[in-house]
N, CA, C and O atoms as a Tinker XYZ file with bonds, in Angstrom:
   356  protein
     1  N     16.384000   38.486000   91.858000    73     2
     2  CA    15.044000   39.031000   91.739000    64     1     3
     3  C     14.912000   39.917000   90.512000    63     2     4     5
     4  O     13.806000   40.244000   90.083000    81     3
     5  N     16.025000   40.289000   89.966000    73     3     6
     6  CA    16.010000   41.164000   88.803000    64     5     7
     7  C     15.296000   40.534000   87.600000    63     6     8     9
     8  O     14.549000   41.233000   86.916000    81     7
     9  N     15.500000   39.229000   87.314000    73     7    10
    10  CA    14.800000   38.620000   86.171000    64     9    11
    11  C     13.277000   38.618000   86.336000    63    10    12    13
    12  O     12.554000   38.714000   85.345000    81    11
    13  N     12.784000   38.511000   87.566000    73    11    14
    14  CA    11.331000   38.491000   87.791000    64    13    15
    15  C     10.733000   39.838000   87.418000    63    14    16    17
    16  O      9.674000   39.896000   86.793000    81    15
    17  N     11.394000   40.908000   87.791000    73    15    18
    18  CA    10.871000   42.229000   87.433000    64    17    19
    19  C     10.940000   42.448000   85.922000    63    18    20    21
    20  O     10.063000   43.084000   85.338000    81    19
    21  N     11.999000   41.909000   85.292000    73    19    22
    22  CA    12.088000   42.012000   83.834000    64    21    23
    23  C     10.976000   41.222000   83.159000    63    22    24    25
    24  O     10.380000   41.687000   82.188000    81    23
    25  N     10.698000   40.034000   83.671000    73    23    26
    26  CA     9.610000   39.218000   83.112000    64    25    27
    27  C      8.266000   39.910000   83.288000    63    26    28    29
    28  O      7.432000   39.892000   82.383000    81    27
    29  N      8.056000   40.513000   84.438000    73    27    30
    30  CA     6.811000   41.234000   84.685000    64    29    31
    31  C      6.672000   42.413000   83.729000    63    30    32    33
    32  O      5.592000   42.667000   83.194000    81    31
    33  N      7.769000   43.127000   83.521000    73    31    34
    34  CA     7.747000   44.265000   82.601000    64    33    35
    35  C      7.490000   43.789000   81.171000    63    34    36    37
    36  O      6.744000   44.426000   80.427000    81    35
    37  N      8.104000   42.674000   80.789000    73    35    38
    38  CA     7.893000   42.118000   79.452000    64    37    39
    39  C      6.435000   41.675000   79.269000    63    38    40    41
    40  O      5.844000   41.865000   78.206000    81    39
    41  N      5.873000   41.085000   80.319000    73    39    42
    42  CA     4.462000   40.650000   80.258000    64    41    43
    43  C      3.542000   41.851000   80.074000    63    42    44    45
    44  O      2.615000   41.801000   79.265000    81    43
    45  N      3.784000   42.912000   80.805000    73    43    46
    46  CA     2.959000   44.119000   80.676000    64    45    47
    47  C      3.104000   44.743000   79.288000    63    46    48    49
    48  O      2.126000   45.214000   78.707000    81    47
    49  N      4.312000   44.742000   78.770000    73    47    50
    50  CA     4.534000   45.303000   77.443000    64    49    51
    51  C      3.796000   44.480000   76.377000    63    50    52    53
    52  O      3.196000   45.041000   75.460000    81    51
    53  N      3.846000   43.166000   76.503000    73    51    54
    54  CA     3.143000   42.298000   75.543000    64    53    55
    55  C      1.632000   42.487000   75.656000    63    54    56    57
    56  O      0.932000   42.479000   74.643000    81    55
    57  N      1.126000   42.656000   76.869000    73    55    58
    58  CA    -0.302000   42.877000   77.062000    64    57    59
    59  C     -0.722000   44.187000   76.414000    63    58    60    61
    60  O     -1.789000   44.267000   75.806000    81    59
    61  N      0.108000   45.209000   76.540000    73    59    62
    62  CA    -0.190000   46.500000   75.900000    64    61    63
    63  C     -0.229000   46.368000   74.388000    63    62    64    65
    64  O     -1.118000   46.909000   73.730000    81    63
    65  N      0.745000   45.640000   73.838000    73    63    66
    66  CA     0.781000   45.442000   72.386000    64    65    67
    67  C     -0.433000   44.653000   71.914000    63    66    68    69
    68  O     -0.996000   44.943000   70.858000    81    67
    69  N     -0.830000   43.667000   72.688000    73    67    70
    70  CA    -2.005000   42.876000   72.313000    64    69    71
    71  C     -3.266000   43.732000   72.317000    63    70    72    73
    72  O     -4.104000   43.609000   71.424000    81    71
    73  N     -3.404000   44.592000   73.309000    73    71    74
    74  CA    -4.618000   45.406000   73.373000    64    73    75
    75  C     -4.683000   46.415000   72.235000    63    74    76    77
    76  O     -5.762000   46.918000   71.920000    81    75
    77  N     -3.565000   46.714000   71.624000    73    75    78
    78  CA    -3.566000   47.610000   70.462000    64    77    79
    79  C     -3.956000   46.874000   69.182000    63    78    80    81
    80  O     -4.315000   47.508000   68.190000    81    79
    81  N     -3.890000   45.556000   69.197000    73    79    82
    82  CA    -4.214000   44.747000   68.028000    64    81    83
    83  C     -5.738000   44.676000   67.865000    63    82    84    85
    84  O     -6.423000   44.235000   68.787000    81    83
    85  N     -6.297000   45.106000   66.696000    73    83    86
    86  CA    -7.756000   45.104000   66.519000    64    85    87
    87  C     -8.371000   43.704000   66.563000    63    86    88    89
    88  O     -9.485000   43.527000   67.056000    81    87
    89  N     -7.649000   42.718000   66.051000    73    87    90
    90  CA    -8.185000   41.352000   66.072000    64    89    91
    91  C     -8.309000   40.844000   67.512000    63    90    92    93
    92  O     -9.286000   40.184000   67.865000    81    91
    93  N     -7.326000   41.153000   68.322000    73    91    94
    94  CA    -7.356000   40.741000   69.720000    64    93    95
    95  C     -8.502000   41.414000   70.459000    63    94    96    97
    96  O     -9.211000   40.778000   71.239000    81    95
    97  N     -8.673000   42.701000   70.208000    73    95    98
    98  CA    -9.783000   43.421000   70.855000    64    97    99
    99  C    -11.122000   42.851000   70.427000    63    98   100   101
   100  O    -12.029000   42.698000   71.245000    81    99
   101  N    -11.249000   42.534000   69.127000    73    99   102
   102  CA   -12.503000   41.946000   68.645000    64   101   103
   103  C    -12.746000   40.585000   69.295000    63   102   104   105
   104  O    -13.874000   40.251000   69.660000    81   103
   105  N    -11.686000   39.814000   69.434000    73   103   106
   106  CA   -11.807000   38.506000   70.072000    64   105   107
   107  C    -12.262000   38.652000   71.522000    63   106   108   109
   108  O    -13.130000   37.907000   71.976000    81   107
   109  N    -11.689000   39.595000   72.242000    73   107   110
   110  CA   -12.071000   39.804000   73.640000    64   109   111
   111  C    -13.513000   40.289000   73.759000    63   110   112   113
   112  O    -14.227000   39.886000   74.677000    81   111
   113  N    -13.945000   41.142000   72.847000    73   111   114
   114  CA   -15.329000   41.619000   72.858000    64   113   115
   115  C    -16.283000   40.466000   72.586000    63   114   116   117
   116  O    -17.330000   40.361000   73.225000    81   115
   117  N    -15.926000   39.595000   71.636000    73   115   118
   118  CA   -16.771000   38.430000   71.346000    64   117   119
   119  C    -16.835000   37.490000   72.544000    63   118   120   121
   120  O    -17.903000   36.968000   72.864000    81   119
   121  N    -15.713000   37.272000   73.202000    73   119   122
   122  CA   -15.713000   36.410000   74.388000    64   121   123
   123  C    -16.599000   36.989000   75.484000    63   122   124   125
   124  O    -17.336000   36.250000   76.137000    81   123
   125  N    -16.539000   38.293000   75.693000    73   123   126
   126  CA   -17.372000   38.941000   76.709000    64   125   127
   127  C    -18.860000   38.817000   76.348000    63   126   128   129
   128  O    -19.695000   38.554000   77.213000    81   127
   129  N    -19.179000   39.011000   75.058000    73   127   130
   130  CA   -20.562000   38.894000   74.597000    64   129   131
   131  C    -21.084000   37.470000   74.807000    63   130   132   133
   132  O    -22.201000   37.273000   75.288000    81   131
   133  N    -20.271000   36.490000   74.445000    73   131   134
   134  CA   -20.685000   35.089000   74.613000    64   133   135
   135  C    -20.892000   34.772000   76.089000    63   134   136   137
   136  O    -21.844000   34.077000   76.445000    81   135
   137  N    -20.022000   35.266000   76.938000    73   135   138
   138  CA   -20.164000   35.018000   78.374000    64   137   139
   139  C    -21.450000   35.646000   78.917000    63   138   140   141
   140  O    -22.147000   35.032000   79.724000    81   139
   141  N    -21.764000   36.866000   78.477000    73   139   142
   142  CA   -22.994000   37.522000   78.938000    64   141   143
   143  C    -24.233000   36.792000   78.434000    63   142   144   145
   144  O    -25.192000   36.606000   79.183000    81   143
   145  N    -24.218000   36.380000   77.175000    73   143   146
   146  CA   -25.370000   35.658000   76.629000    64   145   147
   147  C    -25.535000   34.302000   77.314000    63   146   148   149
   148  O    -26.657000   33.873000   77.584000    81   147
   149  N    -24.427000   33.633000   77.593000    73   147   150
   150  CA   -24.496000   32.354000   78.300000    64   149   151
   151  C    -25.094000   32.547000   79.686000    63   150   152   153
   152  O    -25.905000   31.738000   80.138000    81   151
   153  N    -24.699000   33.605000   80.348000    73   151   154
   154  CA   -25.236000   33.869000   81.682000    64   153   155
   155  C    -26.743000   34.119000   81.614000    63   154   156   157
   156  O    -27.491000   33.644000   82.469000    81   155
   157  N    -27.185000   34.857000   80.611000    73   155   158
   158  CA   -28.616000   35.148000   80.465000    64   157   159
   159  C    -29.391000   33.860000   80.206000    63   158   160   161
   160  O    -30.399000   33.594000   80.860000    81   159
   161  N    -28.919000   33.060000   79.249000    73   159   162
   162  CA   -29.653000   31.845000   78.905000    64   161   163
   163  C    -29.536000   30.772000   79.974000    63   162   164   165
   164  O    -30.477000   30.001000   80.162000    81   163
   165  N    -28.415000   30.696000   80.679000    73   163   166
   166  CA   -28.293000   29.736000   81.772000    64   165   167
   167  C    -29.260000   30.081000   82.888000    63   166   168   169
   168  O    -29.875000   29.183000   83.464000    81   167
   169  N    -29.413000   31.373000   83.212000    73   167   170
   170  CA   -30.372000   31.785000   84.235000    64   169   171
   171  C    -31.789000   31.437000   83.809000    63   170   172   173
   172  O    -32.576000   30.944000   84.617000    81   171
   173  N    -32.122000   31.689000   82.544000    73   171   174
   174  CA   -33.467000   31.377000   82.055000    64   173   175
   175  C    -33.708000   29.874000   82.089000    63   174   176   177
   176  O    -34.801000   29.433000   82.443000    81   175
   177  N    -32.713000   29.089000   81.728000    73   175   178
   178  CA   -32.859000   27.633000   81.724000    64   177   179
   179  C    -33.027000   27.116000   83.143000    63   178   180   181
   180  O    -33.817000   26.201000   83.375000    81   179
   181  N    -32.294000   27.688000   84.098000    73   179   182
   182  CA   -32.425000   27.259000   85.487000    64   181   183
   183  C    -33.813000   27.577000   86.021000    63   182   184   185
   184  O    -34.381000   26.777000   86.765000    81   183
   185  N    -34.370000   28.725000   85.658000    73   183   186
   186  CA   -35.716000   29.089000   86.090000    64   185   187
   187  C    -36.729000   28.127000   85.487000    63   186   188   189
   188  O    -37.642000   27.680000   86.181000    81   187
   189  N    -36.580000   27.796000   84.188000    73   187   190
   190  CA   -37.487000   26.851000   83.540000    64   189   191
   191  C    -37.396000   25.478000   84.190000    63   190   192   193
   192  O    -38.423000   24.848000   84.444000    81   191
   193  N    -36.181000   25.006000   84.464000    73   191   194
   194  CA   -36.007000   23.706000   85.099000    64   193   195
   195  C    -36.643000   23.694000   86.483000    63   194   196   197
   196  O    -37.263000   22.708000   86.884000    81   195
   197  N    -36.483000   24.803000   87.211000    73   195   198
   198  CA   -37.037000   24.875000   88.556000    64   197   199
   199  C    -38.563000   24.849000   88.508000    63   198   200   201
   200  O    -39.192000   24.148000   89.301000    81   199
   201  N    -39.167000   25.607000   87.586000    73   199   202
   202  CA   -40.625000   25.624000   87.510000    64   201   203
   203  C    -41.152000   24.279000   87.045000    63   202   204   205
   204  O    -42.207000   23.839000   87.502000    81   203
   205  N    -40.434000   23.615000   86.139000    73   203   206
   206  CA   -40.863000   22.294000   85.697000    64   205   207
   207  C    -40.791000   21.289000   86.840000    63   206   208   209
   208  O    -41.708000   20.485000   87.011000    81   207
   209  N    -39.724000   21.323000   87.618000    73   207   210
   210  CA   -39.594000   20.382000   88.725000    64   209   211
   211  C    -40.630000   20.690000   89.809000    63   210   212   213
   212  O    -41.181000   19.769000   90.412000    81   211
   213  N    -40.903000   21.974000   90.065000    73   211   214
   214  CA   -41.936000   22.334000   91.032000    64   213   215
   215  C    -43.302000   21.843000   90.568000    63   214   216   217
   216  O    -44.091000   21.331000   91.363000    81   215
   217  N    -43.574000   22.003000   89.284000    73   215   218
   218  CA   -44.850000   21.554000   88.736000    64   217   219
   219  C    -44.977000   20.038000   88.846000    63   218   220   221
   220  O    -46.036000   19.528000   89.209000    81   219
   221  N    -43.910000   19.323000   88.536000    73   219   222
   222  CA   -43.938000   17.864000   88.637000    64   221   223
   223  C    -44.133000   17.426000   90.083000    63   222   224   225
   224  O    -44.881000   16.485000   90.350000    81   223
   225  N    -43.471000   18.096000   91.011000    73   223   226
   226  CA   -43.631000   17.751000   92.425000    64   225   227
   227  C    -45.057000   18.003000   92.895000    63   226   228   229
   228  O    -45.613000   17.216000   93.662000    81   227
   229  N    -45.649000   19.105000   92.433000    73   227   230
   230  CA   -47.038000   19.394000   92.822000    64   229   231
   231  C    -47.983000   18.350000   92.255000    63   230   232   233
   232  O    -48.924000   17.932000   92.931000    81   231
   233  N    -47.742000   17.921000   91.008000    73   231   234
   234  CA   -48.601000   16.896000   90.416000    64   233   235
   235  C    -48.491000   15.579000   91.167000    63   234   236   237
   236  O    -49.495000   14.897000   91.376000    81   235
   237  N    -47.286000   15.218000   91.574000    73   235   238
   238  CA   -47.089000   13.975000   92.318000    64   237   239
   239  C    -47.770000   14.063000   93.676000    63   238   240   241
   240  O    -48.437000   13.120000   94.101000    81   239
   241  N    -47.607000   15.185000   94.353000    73   239   242
   242  CA   -48.241000   15.362000   95.657000    64   241   243
   243  C    -49.764000   15.319000   95.537000    63   242   244   245
   244  O    -50.439000   14.724000   96.377000    81   243
   245  N    -50.302000   15.949000   94.496000    73   243   246
   246  CA   -51.750000   15.934000   94.288000    64   245   247
   247  C    -52.246000   14.516000   93.993000    63   246   248   249
   248  O    -53.304000   14.115000   94.480000    81   247
   249  N    -51.500000   13.771000   93.214000    73   247   250
   250  CA   -51.893000   12.395000   92.898000    64   249   251
   251  C    -51.890000   11.535000   94.155000    63   250   252   253
   252  O    -52.782000   10.707000   94.342000    81   251
   253  N    -50.904000   11.723000   95.011000    73   251   254
   254  CA   -50.853000   10.953000   96.260000    64   253   255
   255  C    -52.022000   11.325000   97.157000    63   254   256   257
   256  O    -52.649000   10.447000   97.749000    81   255
   257  N    -52.326000   12.621000   97.269000    73   255   258
   258  CA   -53.455000   13.042000   98.099000    64   257   259
   259  C    -54.769000   12.480000   97.572000    63   258   260   261
   260  O    -55.600000   12.010000   98.349000    81   259
   261  N    -54.960000   12.526000   96.250000    73   259   262
   262  CA   -56.184000   11.982000   95.670000    64   261   263
   263  C    -56.290000   10.484000   95.923000    63   262   264   265
   264  O    -57.377000    9.973000   96.193000    81   263
   265  N    -55.180000    9.790000   95.838000    73   263   266
   266  CA   -55.191000    8.347000   96.073000    64   265   267
   267  C    -55.535000    8.051000   97.526000    63   266   268   269
   268  O    -56.290000    7.121000   97.814000    81   267
   269  N    -54.986000    8.836000   98.435000    73   267   270
   270  CA   -55.271000    8.605000   99.849000    64   269   271
   271  C    -56.719000    8.931000  100.187000    63   270   272   273
   272  O    -57.317000    8.260000  101.028000    81   271
   273  N    -57.289000    9.936000   99.557000    73   271   274
   274  CA   -58.687000   10.291000   99.811000    64   273   275
   275  C    -59.629000    9.211000   99.300000    63   274   276   277
   276  O    -60.627000    8.899000   99.949000    81   275
   277  N    -59.321000    8.646000   98.153000    73   275   278
   278  CA   -60.191000    7.624000   97.555000    64   277   279
   279  C    -60.023000    6.274000   98.218000    63   278   280   281
   280  O    -60.904000    5.424000   98.096000    81   279
   281  N    -58.939000    6.050000   98.906000    73   279   282
   282  CA   -58.673000    4.750000   99.514000    64   281   283
   283  C    -59.095000    4.796000  100.973000    63   282   284   285
   284  O    -58.310000    5.184000  101.839000    81   283
   285  N    -60.347000    4.398000  101.251000    73   283   286
   286  CA   -60.837000    4.432000  102.621000    64   285   287
   287  C    -60.532000    3.133000  103.356000    63   286   288   289
   288  O    -60.328000    3.146000  104.570000    81   287
   289  N    -60.500000    2.026000  102.649000    73   287   290
   290  CA   -60.211000    0.743000  103.272000    64   289   291
   291  C    -59.378000   -0.077000  102.298000    63   290   292   293
   292  O    -59.346000    0.208000  101.101000    81   291
   293  N    -58.714000   -1.081000  102.811000    73   291   294
   294  CA   -57.932000   -1.907000  101.899000    64   293   295
   295  C    -58.834000   -2.611000  100.902000    63   294   296   297
   296  O    -59.968000   -2.972000  101.214000    81   295
   297  N    -58.323000   -2.797000   99.726000    73   295   298
   298  CA   -59.113000   -3.429000   98.666000    64   297   299
   299  C    -59.328000   -4.903000   99.003000    63   298   300   301
   300  O    -58.383000   -5.632000   99.305000    81   299
   301  N    -60.595000   -5.325000   98.946000    73   299   302
   302  CA   -60.946000   -6.716000   99.226000    64   301   303
   303  C    -61.499000   -7.304000   97.940000    63   302   304   305
   304  O    -62.366000   -6.722000   97.288000    81   303
   305  N    -60.981000   -8.463000   97.596000    73   303   306
   306  CA   -61.455000   -9.126000   96.389000    64   305   307
   307  C    -62.713000   -9.898000   96.759000    63   306   308   309
   308  O    -62.683000  -10.791000   97.607000    81   307
   309  N    -63.803000   -9.547000   96.121000    73   307   310
   310  CA   -65.071000  -10.219000   96.405000    64   309   311
   311  C    -65.408000  -11.187000   95.285000    63   310   312   313
   312  O    -64.951000  -11.037000   94.151000    81   311
   313  N    -66.196000  -12.158000   95.615000    73   311   314
   314  CA   -66.644000  -13.177000   94.660000    64   313   315
   315  C    -65.461000  -13.939000   94.074000    63   314   316   317
   316  O    -65.498000  -14.357000   92.917000    81   315
   317  N    -64.454000  -14.112000   94.841000    73   315   318
   318  CA   -63.322000  -14.908000   94.390000    64   317   319
   319  C    -63.508000  -16.306000   94.938000    63   318   320   321
   320  O    -63.208000  -16.571000   96.102000    81   319
   321  N    -63.989000  -17.178000   94.119000    73   319   322
   322  CA   -64.190000  -18.570000   94.538000    64   321   323
   323  C    -63.391000  -19.459000   93.616000    63   322   324   325
   324  O    -63.100000  -19.114000   92.470000    81   323
   325  N    -63.046000  -20.609000   94.146000    73   323   326
   326  CA   -62.262000  -21.550000   93.371000    64   325   327
   327  C    -63.210000  -22.481000   92.641000    63   326   328   329
   328  O    -64.026000  -23.162000   93.262000    81   327
   329  N    -63.104000  -22.506000   91.354000    73   327   330
   330  CA   -63.904000  -23.417000   90.551000    64   329   331
   331  C    -62.951000  -24.285000   89.740000    63   330   332   333
   332  O    -62.296000  -23.797000   88.819000    81   331
   333  N    -62.871000  -25.558000   90.074000    73   331   334
   334  CA   -61.978000  -26.416000   89.303000    64   333   335
   335  C    -62.511000  -26.569000   87.873000    63   334   336   337
   336  O    -63.694000  -26.836000   87.663000    81   335
   337  N    -61.658000  -26.404000   86.948000    73   335   338
   338  CA   -62.036000  -26.488000   85.551000    64   337   339
   339  C    -62.007000  -27.955000   85.101000    63   338   340   341
   340  O    -62.897000  -28.408000   84.381000    81   339
   341  N    -61.025000  -28.652000   85.511000    73   339   342
   342  CA   -60.901000  -30.059000   85.103000    64   341   343
   343  C    -61.190000  -30.952000   86.300000    63   342   344   345
   344  O    -60.554000  -30.833000   87.347000    81   343
   345  N    -62.119000  -31.813000   86.138000    73   343   346
   346  CA   -62.427000  -32.768000   87.194000    64   345   347
   347  C    -61.899000  -34.146000   86.812000    63   346   348   349
   348  O    -62.002000  -34.582000   85.666000    81   347
   349  N    -61.359000  -34.782000   87.765000    73   347   350
   350  CA   -60.858000  -36.144000   87.517000    64   349   351
   351  C    -61.963000  -37.099000   87.918000    63   350   352   353
   352  O    -62.507000  -37.004000   89.018000    81   351
   353  N    -62.298000  -38.028000   87.017000    73   351   354
   354  CA   -63.370000  -38.960000   87.305000    64   353   355
   355  C    -62.910000  -40.165000   88.043000    63   354   356
   356  O    -63.715000  -41.043000   88.355000    81   355
């Protein structure tokens, strides 16, 4: 078990050295900023997608209701008669 504690101590020491490195700190700050901005824009995009889908669903429902209101009886074709164009003599 002794090597595991040594490895853990070495890992902590390396993490400390990394956090002292300005480039590493800048990289971590940039990663945090990108993650926060992604979260903000992903939330905004999800809200936009939801409102667009809700709007589309309302339009479809309204179109169906309008169609049902206007359709009182089945459509009947009137004045449909057969007129032969070519007559055989």
